[in-house]
Structures are given as C-alpha cells and as structure tokens.
mmCIF file of C-alpha atoms and ligand atoms in Angstrom:
data_model
loop_
_atom_site.group_PDB
_atom_site.id
_atom_site.type_symbol
_atom_site.label_atom_id
_atom_site.label_comp_id
_atom_site.label_asym_id
_atom_site.label_seq_id
_atom_site.Cartn_x
_atom_site.Cartn_y
_atom_site.Cartn_z
ATOM 1 C CA UNK A 22 -0.169 -0.035 0.072
ATOM 2 C CA UNK A 23 1.207 3.568 -0.758
ATOM 3 C CA UNK A 24 4.453 2.967 -2.092
ATOM 4 C CA UNK A 25 5.907 3.919 -5.327
ATOM 5 C CA UNK A 26 3.943 6.075 -7.743
ATOM 6 C CA UNK A 27 5.772 4.564 -10.847
ATOM 7 C CA UNK A 28 5.071 0.825 -10.210
ATOM 8 C CA UNK A 29 3.653 -1.212 -12.935
ATOM 9 C CA UNK A 30 0.713 -3.397 -12.704
ATOM 10 C CA UNK A 31 2.781 -6.308 -13.937
ATOM 11 C CA UNK A 32 4.192 -6.480 -10.552
ATOM 12 C CA UNK A 33 1.517 -8.389 -9.242
ATOM 13 C CA UNK A 34 1.445 -12.077 -9.122
ATOM 14 C CA UNK A 35 -1.992 -12.604 -10.979
ATOM 15 C CA UNK A 36 -2.118 -13.776 -14.359
ATOM 16 C CA UNK A 37 -4.451 -10.984 -15.203
ATOM 17 C CA UNK A 38 -3.578 -8.248 -17.681
ATOM 18 C CA UNK A 39 -5.191 -5.416 -19.397
ATOM 19 C CA UNK A 40 -6.022 -7.854 -22.303
ATOM 20 C CA UNK A 41 -8.126 -9.856 -20.101
ATOM 21 C CA UNK A 42 -10.393 -6.687 -19.284
ATOM 22 C CA UNK A 43 -10.804 -6.015 -22.932
ATOM 23 C CA UNK A 44 -11.753 -9.525 -23.628
ATOM 24 C CA UNK A 45 -14.399 -9.184 -20.705
ATOM 25 C CA UNK A 46 -15.717 -5.878 -22.232
ATOM 26 C CA UNK A 47 -16.228 -7.573 -25.522
ATOM 27 C CA UNK A 48 -18.041 -10.667 -23.848
ATOM 28 C CA UNK A 49 -20.163 -8.986 -21.585
ATOM 29 C CA UNK A 50 -21.284 -6.065 -24.150
ATOM 30 C CA UNK A 51 -24.777 -7.158 -24.466
ATOM 31 C CA UNK A 52 -25.472 -7.717 -20.624
ATOM 32 C CA UNK A 53 -23.978 -4.567 -19.173
ATOM 33 C CA UNK A 54 -24.702 -0.925 -19.752
ATOM 34 C CA UNK A 55 -22.095 1.800 -20.225
ATOM 35 C CA UNK A 56 -22.970 3.616 -17.104
ATOM 36 C CA UNK A 57 -23.032 7.439 -16.978
ATOM 37 C CA UNK A 58 -20.451 9.543 -15.668
ATOM 38 C CA UNK A 59 -22.049 12.501 -14.032
ATOM 39 C CA UNK A 60 -19.901 15.719 -13.320
ATOM 40 C CA UNK A 61 -20.677 17.008 -9.812
ATOM 41 C CA UNK A 62 -20.292 20.700 -9.229
ATOM 42 C CA UNK A 63 -21.267 20.598 -5.791
ATOM 43 C CA UNK A 64 -18.980 17.717 -4.633
ATOM 44 C CA UNK A 65 -16.216 19.587 -6.747
ATOM 45 C CA UNK A 66 -16.598 22.842 -4.436
ATOM 46 C CA UNK A 67 -16.805 20.629 -1.434
ATOM 47 C CA UNK A 68 -13.632 18.400 -2.235
ATOM 48 C CA UNK A 69 -11.330 20.731 -4.183
ATOM 49 C CA UNK A 70 -10.998 18.328 -6.996
ATOM 50 C CA UNK A 71 -13.038 18.003 -10.178
ATOM 51 C CA UNK A 72 -15.515 15.304 -8.891
ATOM 52 C CA UNK A 73 -17.355 12.675 -11.242
ATOM 53 C CA UNK A 74 -19.889 10.182 -10.256
ATOM 54 C CA UNK A 75 -19.642 6.817 -11.976
ATOM 55 C CA UNK A 76 -23.144 5.537 -11.560
ATOM 56 C CA UNK A 77 -23.003 1.872 -11.319
ATOM 57 C CA UNK A 78 -25.984 2.074 -9.321
ATOM 58 C CA UNK A 79 -27.942 2.234 -12.835
ATOM 59 C CA UNK A 80 -26.857 -1.238 -13.914
ATOM 60 C CA UNK A 81 -29.672 -3.634 -14.495
ATOM 61 C CA UNK A 82 -29.436 -5.434 -11.343
ATOM 62 C CA UNK A 83 -28.652 -2.358 -9.305
ATOM 63 C CA UNK A 84 -24.730 -2.770 -8.893
ATOM 64 C CA UNK A 85 -21.655 -3.176 -10.835
ATOM 65 C CA UNK A 86 -21.623 -6.990 -9.747
ATOM 66 C CA UNK A 87 -23.458 -7.648 -13.010
ATOM 67 C CA UNK A 88 -20.134 -7.069 -14.782
ATOM 68 C CA UNK A 89 -18.278 -9.763 -13.093
ATOM 69 C CA UNK A 90 -21.119 -12.316 -12.987
ATOM 70 C CA UNK A 91 -21.841 -11.777 -16.646
ATOM 71 C CA UNK A 92 -18.041 -12.405 -17.602
ATOM 72 C CA UNK A 93 -17.810 -15.471 -15.561
ATOM 73 C CA UNK A 94 -20.802 -17.235 -16.759
ATOM 74 C CA UNK A 95 -20.183 -16.363 -20.200
ATOM 75 C CA UNK A 96 -16.869 -17.859 -20.129
ATOM 76 C CA UNK A 97 -18.290 -21.336 -18.968
ATOM 77 C CA UNK A 98 -17.940 -24.004 -21.372
ATOM 78 C CA UNK A 99 -21.730 -25.725 -22.813
ATOM 79 C CA UNK A 100 -21.408 -28.370 -20.362
ATOM 80 C CA UNK A 101 -20.718 -26.163 -17.518
ATOM 81 C CA UNK A 102 -23.764 -24.104 -18.462
ATOM 82 C CA UNK A 103 -25.929 -27.283 -18.819
ATOM 83 C CA UNK A 104 -25.061 -28.289 -15.168
ATOM 84 C CA UNK A 105 -25.846 -24.878 -13.719
ATOM 85 C CA UNK A 106 -24.281 -22.331 -11.325
ATOM 86 C CA UNK A 107 -24.410 -21.900 -7.548
ATOM 87 C CA UNK A 108 -23.448 -18.968 -5.287
ATOM 88 C CA UNK A 109 -23.803 -18.061 -1.537
ATOM 89 C CA UNK A 110 -24.260 -14.345 -1.754
ATOM 90 C CA UNK A 111 -27.640 -12.733 -0.365
ATOM 91 C CA UNK A 112 -26.719 -9.426 -1.824
ATOM 92 C CA UNK A 113 -25.670 -7.847 -4.963
ATOM 93 C CA UNK A 114 -23.498 -10.653 -6.405
ATOM 94 C CA UNK A 115 -26.440 -13.383 -5.915
ATOM 95 C CA UNK A 116 -28.871 -10.987 -7.810
ATOM 96 C CA UNK A 117 -26.524 -10.481 -10.709
ATOM 97 C CA UNK A 118 -25.931 -14.361 -10.747
ATOM 98 C CA UNK A 119 -29.545 -15.098 -10.999
ATOM 99 C CA UNK A 120 -30.115 -12.340 -13.585
ATOM 100 C CA UNK A 121 -27.371 -13.365 -15.873
ATOM 101 C CA UNK A 122 -28.008 -17.076 -15.678
ATOM 102 C CA UNK A 123 -31.827 -16.470 -16.443
ATOM 103 C CA UNK A 124 -31.004 -14.623 -19.497
ATOM 104 C CA UNK A 125 -28.897 -17.450 -20.618
ATOM 105 C CA UNK A 126 -31.326 -20.075 -19.702
ATOM 106 C CA UNK A 127 -28.823 -21.533 -17.033
ATOM 107 C CA UNK A 128 -29.980 -23.012 -13.896
ATOM 108 C CA UNK A 129 -28.961 -20.993 -10.660
ATOM 109 C CA UNK A 130 -29.059 -22.020 -7.182
ATOM 110 C CA UNK A 131 -28.683 -19.474 -4.544
ATOM 111 C CA UNK A 132 -27.695 -21.008 -1.187
ATOM 112 C CA UNK A 133 -28.362 -18.761 1.901
ATOM 113 C CA UNK A 134 -28.871 -19.353 5.430
ATOM 114 C CA UNK A 135 -32.185 -19.549 7.193
ATOM 115 C CA UNK A 136 -31.509 -16.406 8.974
ATOM 116 C CA UNK A 137 -31.615 -14.200 5.743
ATOM 117 C CA UNK A 138 -34.823 -12.109 5.765
ATOM 118 C CA UNK A 139 -37.667 -13.041 3.383
ATOM 119 C CA UNK A 140 -37.551 -9.912 1.280
ATOM 120 C CA UNK A 141 -34.036 -10.824 -0.026
ATOM 121 C CA UNK A 142 -35.173 -14.295 -0.702
ATOM 122 C CA UNK A 143 -38.172 -13.103 -2.825
ATOM 123 C CA UNK A 144 -35.905 -10.642 -5.027
ATOM 124 C CA UNK A 145 -33.849 -13.425 -5.600
ATOM 125 C CA UNK A 146 -36.847 -15.646 -6.760
ATOM 126 C CA UNK A 147 -38.246 -13.041 -8.721
ATOM 127 C CA UNK A 148 -34.915 -13.024 -10.797
ATOM 128 C CA UNK A 149 -35.545 -16.634 -11.444
ATOM 129 C CA UNK A 150 -33.154 -18.390 -9.071
ATOM 130 C CA UNK A 151 -33.805 -21.577 -6.998
ATOM 131 C CA UNK A 152 -33.218 -20.385 -3.429
ATOM 132 C CA UNK A 153 -31.816 -23.080 -1.051
ATOM 133 C CA UNK A 154 -32.203 -22.286 2.481
ATOM 134 C CA UNK A 155 -29.605 -24.123 4.672
ATOM 135 C CA UNK A 156 -28.161 -23.832 8.139
ATOM 136 C CA UNK A 157 -27.699 -20.716 10.239
ATOM 137 C CA UNK A 158 -25.012 -18.795 8.937
ATOM 138 C CA UNK A 159 -23.191 -17.871 5.592
ATOM 139 C CA UNK A 160 -20.608 -20.459 6.330
ATOM 140 C CA UNK A 161 -23.198 -23.084 6.160
ATOM 141 C CA UNK A 162 -24.482 -21.803 2.932
ATOM 142 C CA UNK A 163 -21.003 -21.837 1.302
ATOM 143 C CA UNK A 164 -20.244 -25.349 2.165
ATOM 144 C CA UNK A 165 -23.716 -26.369 0.767
ATOM 145 C CA UNK A 166 -22.653 -24.706 -2.450
ATOM 146 C CA UNK A 167 -19.445 -26.986 -2.579
ATOM 147 C CA UNK A 168 -21.834 -30.073 -1.961
ATOM 148 C CA UNK A 169 -23.572 -28.938 -5.168
ATOM 149 C CA UNK A 170 -20.557 -28.822 -7.091
ATOM 150 C CA UNK A 171 -19.214 -32.039 -5.896
ATOM 151 C CA UNK A 172 -22.649 -33.905 -6.281
ATOM 152 C CA UNK A 173 -24.214 -32.341 -9.172
ATOM 153 C CA UNK A 174 -21.293 -30.614 -11.163
ATOM 154 C CA UNK A 175 -22.540 -26.989 -10.592
ATOM 155 C CA UNK A 176 -19.931 -24.267 -11.051
ATOM 156 C CA UNK A 177 -19.608 -22.132 -7.964
ATOM 157 C CA UNK A 178 -19.737 -18.460 -8.869
ATOM 158 C CA UNK A 179 -17.269 -16.570 -6.089
ATOM 159 C CA UNK A 180 -18.291 -12.985 -5.338
ATOM 160 C CA UNK A 181 -14.642 -11.382 -5.822
ATOM 161 C CA UNK A 182 -11.655 -13.864 -5.649
ATOM 162 C CA UNK A 183 -11.740 -15.189 -9.358
ATOM 163 C CA UNK A 184 -9.995 -13.736 -12.403
ATOM 164 C CA UNK A 185 -13.016 -13.661 -14.505
ATOM 165 C CA UNK A 186 -14.860 -11.590 -11.818
ATOM 166 C CA UNK A 187 -11.934 -9.277 -11.480
ATOM 167 C CA UNK A 188 -11.744 -8.674 -15.184
ATOM 168 C CA UNK A 189 -15.387 -7.964 -15.579
ATOM 169 C CA UNK A 190 -15.450 -5.412 -12.749
ATOM 170 C CA UNK A 191 -12.237 -3.944 -14.539
ATOM 171 C CA UNK A 192 -14.409 -2.970 -17.387
ATOM 172 C CA UNK A 193 -15.325 0.192 -15.429
ATOM 173 C CA UNK A 194 -11.836 1.383 -15.906
ATOM 174 C CA UNK A 195 -12.154 1.053 -19.784
ATOM 175 C CA UNK A 196 -15.234 3.459 -19.504
ATOM 176 C CA UNK A 197 -13.553 5.608 -17.339
ATOM 177 C CA UNK A 198 -10.704 6.312 -19.583
ATOM 178 C CA UNK A 199 -12.759 6.670 -22.410
ATOM 179 C CA UNK A 200 -14.892 9.536 -21.015
ATOM 180 C CA UNK A 201 -12.164 11.151 -18.527
ATOM 181 C CA UNK A 202 -8.824 10.468 -20.304
ATOM 182 C CA UNK A 203 -6.955 12.703 -17.913
ATOM 183 C CA UNK A 204 -8.523 11.045 -14.646
ATOM 184 C CA UNK A 205 -5.776 10.973 -11.964
ATOM 185 C CA UNK A 206 -7.838 9.628 -9.004
ATOM 186 C CA UNK A 207 -10.325 6.821 -8.548
ATOM 187 C CA UNK A 208 -12.080 6.454 -5.269
ATOM 188 C CA UNK A 209 -13.392 2.960 -4.844
ATOM 189 C CA UNK A 210 -15.754 1.025 -2.174
ATOM 190 C CA UNK A 211 -13.414 -1.968 -0.866
ATOM 191 C CA UNK A 212 -14.975 -5.371 0.515
ATOM 192 C CA UNK A 213 -13.600 -8.496 -0.921
ATOM 193 C CA UNK A 214 -11.598 -6.306 -3.610
ATOM 194 C CA UNK A 215 -12.735 -7.664 -6.599
ATOM 195 C CA UNK A 216 -13.876 -4.291 -7.714
ATOM 196 C CA UNK A 217 -10.837 -2.360 -6.797
ATOM 197 C CA UNK A 218 -8.506 -5.028 -8.149
ATOM 198 C CA UNK A 219 -10.139 -4.947 -11.574
ATOM 199 C CA UNK A 220 -10.538 -1.272 -11.787
ATOM 200 C CA UNK A 221 -6.947 -0.373 -10.437
ATOM 201 C CA UNK A 222 -5.445 -3.022 -13.078
ATOM 202 C CA UNK A 223 -7.312 -1.143 -15.904
ATOM 203 C CA UNK A 224 -6.248 2.294 -14.628
ATOM 204 C CA UNK A 225 -2.777 1.627 -13.846
ATOM 205 C CA UNK A 226 -2.042 -0.150 -16.933
ATOM 206 C CA UNK A 227 -2.943 3.100 -18.903
ATOM 207 C CA UNK A 228 -1.337 5.291 -16.348
ATOM 208 C CA UNK A 229 0.563 3.921 -13.279
ATOM 209 C CA UNK A 230 0.297 7.421 -11.674
ATOM 210 C CA UNK A 231 -3.311 7.224 -11.389
ATOM 211 C CA UNK A 232 -4.081 6.998 -7.619
ATOM 212 C CA UNK A 233 -6.454 4.297 -6.657
ATOM 213 C CA UNK A 234 -8.008 4.953 -2.949
ATOM 214 C CA UNK A 235 -10.008 2.128 -1.430
ATOM 215 C CA UNK A 236 -12.723 2.946 1.116
ATOM 216 C CA UNK A 237 -14.191 0.594 3.724
ATOM 217 C CA UNK A 238 -16.209 1.344 7.080
ATOM 218 C CA UNK A 239 -14.528 1.271 10.381
ATOM 219 C CA UNK A 240 -16.751 -1.517 11.400
ATOM 220 C CA UNK A 241 -15.158 -4.586 10.139
ATOM 221 C CA UNK A 242 -12.551 -3.331 7.534
ATOM 222 C CA UNK A 243 -11.517 -6.859 6.615
ATOM 223 C CA UNK A 244 -9.312 -5.901 3.696
ATOM 224 C CA UNK A 245 -7.693 -3.137 5.563
ATOM 225 C CA UNK A 246 -6.788 -5.189 8.558
ATOM 226 C CA UNK A 247 -5.699 -8.179 6.602
ATOM 227 C CA UNK A 248 -3.263 -5.765 4.738
ATOM 228 C CA UNK A 249 -1.943 -4.388 7.866
ATOM 229 C CA UNK A 250 -1.554 -7.996 9.399
ATOM 230 C CA UNK A 251 0.162 -9.068 5.879
ATOM 231 C CA UNK A 252 -2.343 -12.029 5.805
ATOM 232 C CA UNK A 253 -6.160 -12.627 5.468
ATOM 233 C CA UNK A 254 -7.787 -11.876 8.862
ATOM 234 C CA UNK A 255 -11.226 -12.665 10.183
ATOM 235 C CA UNK A 256 -13.248 -9.886 11.879
ATOM 236 C CA UNK A 257 -16.481 -10.450 13.531
ATOM 237 C CA UNK A 258 -19.248 -8.545 11.330
ATOM 238 C CA UNK A 259 -21.112 -5.621 12.592
ATOM 239 C CA UNK A 260 -24.178 -3.848 11.680
ATOM 240 C CA UNK A 261 -23.250 -1.169 9.349
ATOM 241 C CA UNK A 262 -25.066 0.965 6.675
ATOM 242 C CA UNK A 263 -22.328 -0.218 4.151
ATOM 243 C CA UNK A 264 -23.863 -3.829 4.384
ATOM 244 C CA UNK A 265 -22.813 -4.679 0.996
ATOM 245 C CA UNK A 266 -19.217 -4.243 2.276
ATOM 246 C CA UNK A 267 -19.357 -6.990 5.059
ATOM 247 C CA UNK A 268 -17.905 -10.384 4.785
ATOM 248 C CA UNK A 269 -14.398 -11.788 4.801
ATOM 249 C CA UNK A 270 -11.770 -12.071 2.070
ATOM 250 C CA UNK A 271 -11.465 -15.866 2.676
ATOM 251 C CA UNK A 272 -8.521 -17.616 4.356
ATOM 252 C CA UNK A 273 -7.351 -19.140 0.934
ATOM 253 C CA UNK A 274 -7.443 -15.694 -0.880
ATOM 254 C CA UNK A 275 -5.530 -16.010 -4.265
ATOM 255 C CA UNK A 276 -5.724 -12.875 -6.066
ATOM 256 C CA UNK A 277 -7.772 -9.941 -4.573
ATOM 257 C CA UNK A 278 -5.551 -9.797 -1.596
ATOM 258 C CA UNK A 279 -2.262 -9.390 -3.201
ATOM 259 C CA UNK A 280 -3.837 -7.192 -6.048
ATOM 260 C CA UNK A 281 -5.344 -4.774 -3.420
ATOM 261 C CA UNK A 282 -1.961 -4.603 -1.675
ATOM 262 C CA UNK A 283 -0.071 -3.894 -4.788
ATOM 263 C CA UNK A 284 -2.388 -1.353 -6.330
ATOM 264 C CA UNK A 285 -3.889 0.679 -3.678
ATOM 265 C CA UNK A 286 -2.476 3.892 -2.641
ATOM 266 C CA UNK A 287 -4.539 4.604 0.364
ATOM 267 C CA UNK A 288 -7.359 3.001 2.313
ATOM 268 C CA UNK A 289 -9.917 5.278 3.945
ATOM 269 C CA UNK A 290 -12.250 4.048 6.916
ATOM 270 C CA UNK A 291 -15.381 5.906 7.452
ATOM 271 C CA UNK A 292 -17.896 6.109 10.462
ATOM 272 C CA UNK A 293 -21.694 5.413 9.971
ATOM 273 C CA UNK A 294 -22.257 9.205 10.436
ATOM 274 C CA UNK A 295 -20.144 9.846 7.349
ATOM 275 C CA UNK A 296 -21.319 7.290 5.402
ATOM 276 C CA UNK A 297 -24.864 8.423 6.171
ATOM 277 C CA UNK A 298 -23.966 11.924 4.989
ATOM 278 C CA UNK A 299 -22.847 10.661 1.668
ATOM 279 C CA UNK A 300 -26.139 8.927 1.208
ATOM 280 C CA UNK A 301 -28.020 12.166 2.075
ATOM 281 C CA UNK A 302 -25.587 14.166 -0.327
ATOM 282 C CA UNK A 303 -26.504 11.937 -3.167
ATOM 283 C CA UNK A 304 -30.022 12.334 -2.755
ATOM 284 C CA UNK A 305 -30.347 16.109 -1.883
ATOM 285 C CA UNK A 306 -27.937 17.075 -4.830
ATOM 286 C CA UNK A 307 -28.409 14.668 -7.512
ATOM 287 C CA UNK A 308 -31.798 12.811 -6.751
ATOM 288 C CA UNK A 309 -29.887 9.659 -6.629
ATOM 289 C CA UNK A 310 -30.712 6.931 -4.141
ATOM 290 C CA UNK A 311 -28.065 4.748 -3.216
ATOM 291 C CA UNK A 312 -26.995 2.059 -0.501
ATOM 292 C CA UNK A 313 -24.497 3.022 2.111
ATOM 293 C CA UNK A 314 -21.839 1.006 0.399
ATOM 294 C CA UNK A 315 -22.289 2.998 -2.788
ATOM 295 C CA UNK A 316 -22.034 6.238 -0.978
ATOM 296 C CA UNK A 317 -18.699 5.714 0.548
ATOM 297 C CA UNK A 318 -16.415 7.030 -2.264
ATOM 298 C CA UNK A 319 -18.598 10.261 -2.229
ATOM 299 C CA UNK A 320 -18.133 10.528 1.576
ATOM 300 C CA UNK A 321 -14.519 10.327 1.208
ATOM 301 C CA UNK A 322 -14.375 13.310 -1.098
ATOM 302 C CA UNK A 323 -17.267 15.188 1.005
ATOM 303 C CA UNK A 324 -15.224 14.833 4.187
ATOM 304 C CA UNK A 325 -11.827 15.046 2.644
ATOM 305 C CA UNK A 326 -10.600 11.961 4.216
ATOM 306 C CA UNK A 327 -7.468 11.502 2.308
ATOM 307 C CA UNK A 328 -4.782 13.756 0.820
ATOM 308 C CA UNK A 329 -4.044 11.653 -2.241
ATOM 309 C CA UNK A 330 -6.645 13.358 -4.274
ATOM 310 C CA UNK A 331 -5.503 14.789 -7.500
ATOM 311 C CA UNK A 332 -7.193 17.096 -10.030
ATOM 312 C CA UNK A 333 -9.699 14.626 -11.792
ATOM 313 C CA UNK A 334 -11.395 12.297 -9.590
ATOM 314 C CA UNK A 335 -13.980 9.685 -10.216
ATOM 315 C CA UNK A 336 -15.868 8.393 -7.455
ATOM 316 C CA UNK A 337 -17.541 4.999 -7.980
ATOM 317 C CA UNK A 338 -21.082 4.643 -7.013
ATOM 318 C CA UNK A 339 -21.466 1.012 -6.608
ATOM 319 C CA UNK A 340 -25.119 0.132 -6.255
ATOM 320 C CA UNK A 341 -28.506 1.157 -5.119
ATOM 321 C CA UNK A 342 -29.929 -1.823 -3.230
ATOM 322 C CA UNK A 343 -31.385 -0.122 -0.298
ATOM 323 C CA UNK A 344 -34.502 -0.207 1.770
ATOM 324 C CA UNK A 345 -36.476 2.683 0.629
ATOM 325 C CA UNK A 346 -37.776 3.593 4.230
ATOM 326 C CA UNK A 347 -34.315 3.225 5.531
ATOM 327 C CA UNK A 348 -32.934 5.718 2.908
ATOM 328 C CA UNK A 349 -35.602 8.227 3.515
ATOM 329 C CA UNK A 350 -34.874 8.244 7.165
ATOM 330 C CA UNK A 351 -31.205 8.940 6.692
ATOM 331 C CA UNK A 352 -31.920 11.749 4.222
ATOM 332 C CA UNK A 353 -34.349 13.237 6.712
ATOM 333 C CA UNK A 354 -31.932 13.263 9.528
ATOM 334 C CA UNK A 355 -28.968 14.319 7.681
ATOM 335 C CA UNK A 356 -29.117 17.786 6.311
ATOM 336 C CA UNK A 357 -26.344 19.878 4.835
ATOM 337 C CA UNK A 358 -24.774 22.533 7.197
ATOM 338 C CA UNK A 359 -26.035 25.101 4.456
ATOM 339 C CA UNK A 360 -29.510 23.609 4.292
ATOM 340 C CA UNK A 361 -29.480 24.059 8.297
ATOM 341 C CA UNK A 362 -29.116 27.598 7.696
HETATM 342 C C1 PLP B 426 -19.975 -6.078 -3.472
HETATM 343 C C2 PLP B 426 -19.989 -4.422 -3.432
HETATM 344 C C3 PLP B 426 -18.881 -3.775 -3.177
HETATM 345 C C4 PLP B 426 -17.556 -4.207 -3.030
HETATM 346 O O1 PLP B 426 -16.825 -5.014 -3.889
HETATM 347 P P1 PLP B 426 -15.833 -6.169 -3.551
HETATM 348 O O2 PLP B 426 -15.361 -6.412 -5.012
HETATM 349 O O3 PLP B 426 -16.263 -7.247 -2.768
HETATM 350 O O4 PLP B 426 -14.517 -5.436 -3.073
HETATM 351 C C5 PLP B 426 -19.033 -2.382 -3.281
HETATM 352 N N1 PLP B 426 -20.431 -1.900 -3.257
HETATM 353 C C6 PLP B 426 -21.561 -2.599 -3.618
HETATM 354 C C7 PLP B 426 -22.783 -1.928 -3.822
HETATM 355 C C8 PLP B 426 -21.522 -3.921 -3.677
HETATM 356 O O5 PLP B 426 -22.352 -4.833 -3.974
#
C-alpha cells in the first residue's frame, strides 16, 4: 500500500492483464450498460477536485456486480452451463448471478442461511433463481454450494476472488478512461476487493500514476486489517449502513488480497455518520438514491478523508439496493450545513 507512484501493474502475481479486461468488455457487451459519468459541481466545490460520479447504481441489477457475474458465466463451457451455477451471496452478487443465469437459460441455485430475511429471498426468486435455505449462517450456505459442485457438477460463482470476476469489474476502468482520459484519482468502495483489483489494474495499465483510493467502513474493515497483518484475517461482522461491504476475504484468498495490496495507494475508513452523509448528499444534490456501500466514495471526497486526491477524480457509486424507508429516514436526519441555515 502507498509506496512508489511509478510501479507497473505487471508486478502483481496474478495472471491478469489489461487484455483480459478488453476480452471481458467484448464478452459482456450485450448484458451490461455503459453507465453515465456525472460531473458533480457541488462535490467538486466541497472537495477541491473536479469530481465525477460513476453511476454503477444504474446497472440492471442495481450494482456493478453484473459485470463480473456476466463475464464469469459467459466464459463457462456449454457442458458447465448445462449443469448450472451456484453461489452463496445474499446481496448484489447473488442478484447478478441469478439475472445472468436466467438470461442465458442456465439453472442458478443461490444458497443462503435460514437467517436471511424473506424480502431478500423474494428478490432472488423474482430474478428466477432457486433459493436453497441451509443452516444458520453464511458458512453453512457456502459449504452447501460446494456440495452442489461435488454432487451435481454445478459451478460455484465466487463473489470476488476469481480472475473472470475481477476482469469483469475492471471494464469500469475502460469506460472511465474513455470519458475522462486525464483522470488522476479513483475512489473505490472496498470489501473483498474484486472491484478495486479490476478497476486499478485497468487504470494503472493506462497510467501507473493514477491514484487508487479504497474505502471501507470502520466497522469490520477486513481487507484493511488483512493488509496491515499481511495475511487474511477474520473479523466479526457488525451492523453497518454499508452492508454490501461486509464479509471476509477468505483464508485461501488467491488474487484480490495481493492485487489490492499492490495497487491501492490509500485506504480510508469511514464512520457510520460519514456514510449516512454521503447517502444524503447524493439524494439531496443529485436525486440519486443509493445504498451505504455505494455512498462511501462520495463520503471520502465530501469529508476530505485523504490527501491523495488529484485534479480529476471519479468516485464509483457502486449500487442502489437499499430499503426505501431506511434511505428516507437517513435523508431526513442528515441535512447539509448550508440547508440547516
Ligand atoms: C460487492 C459490493 C462492493 C464491494 O466489492 P468487492 O469486489 O467485494 O470489493 C461495493 N459496493 C457494492 C454496492 C457492492 O455490492
């Protein structure tokens, strides 16, 4: 983290290159939107950089996860597709897998614990997935996925630690470079690190001087603590507004741990209050409703949480799957200083 500015992406131990991202872009073109890049006058004023919002919240399933899931499932062989896919995510990754599978006529089994609330189950079912409820926690659900693999030959679609997932998420970098060729900073929500690894690989291949800032919440910042400890660590989950950033990085992490470690120039941790303000800001000034995880990059700029911000900055607004009542409550309890008058 935060070492030389001139390091080349090829230093990382992964087999991934910029070419893999271009291949992904071509492969997923018919599934994935080129999302808008919105200039934010107000955020630019608050943050002393020219600030842009990359609106992945407008992706069909409500998050960028569609990119990686599409790239992974489209890369499976005909035989693998026939046997179906399975995953253990309750959130945006599960939705993306269910969506792509349905589009392709591939069977999808999403394994979740009995604790997951029914509204999430219904959303997955509406996407056409078979929802299998097993055990009391995500570990039980995950091991059931591997049973399905061993017994029925289904392919487990991992949420982040997979080269095809990383390359899929990396297609965001190509869109950023296309619309904003002189981008010098990108702020990226960080959990398992698939998003950051892919986008950083793409950006730094174009220009190693582009600064990549990761952002997690103070509550259970697993990647941040793992980098500090120089090995994947396990931290108990806490309730957070940025629930899409919860979850471990896996004890056997093969790709994203080393990629994030190599690429990231700074990692910022946010309080719940700061995350809430980012959500409120996006709604009040841009009429955009997002989930906590997706507001984190904006919060970093809003609160000037890092000094590594250059002249032209893109904040990735990663998803919009949020409970409407919760969002309204946050907006009504977080007003700008200016509005307070
Ligand atoms: C999954 C997710 C992230 C984090 O992505 P990783 O690849 O796990 O780091 C950020 N925001 C949203 C909305 C997500 O769904």
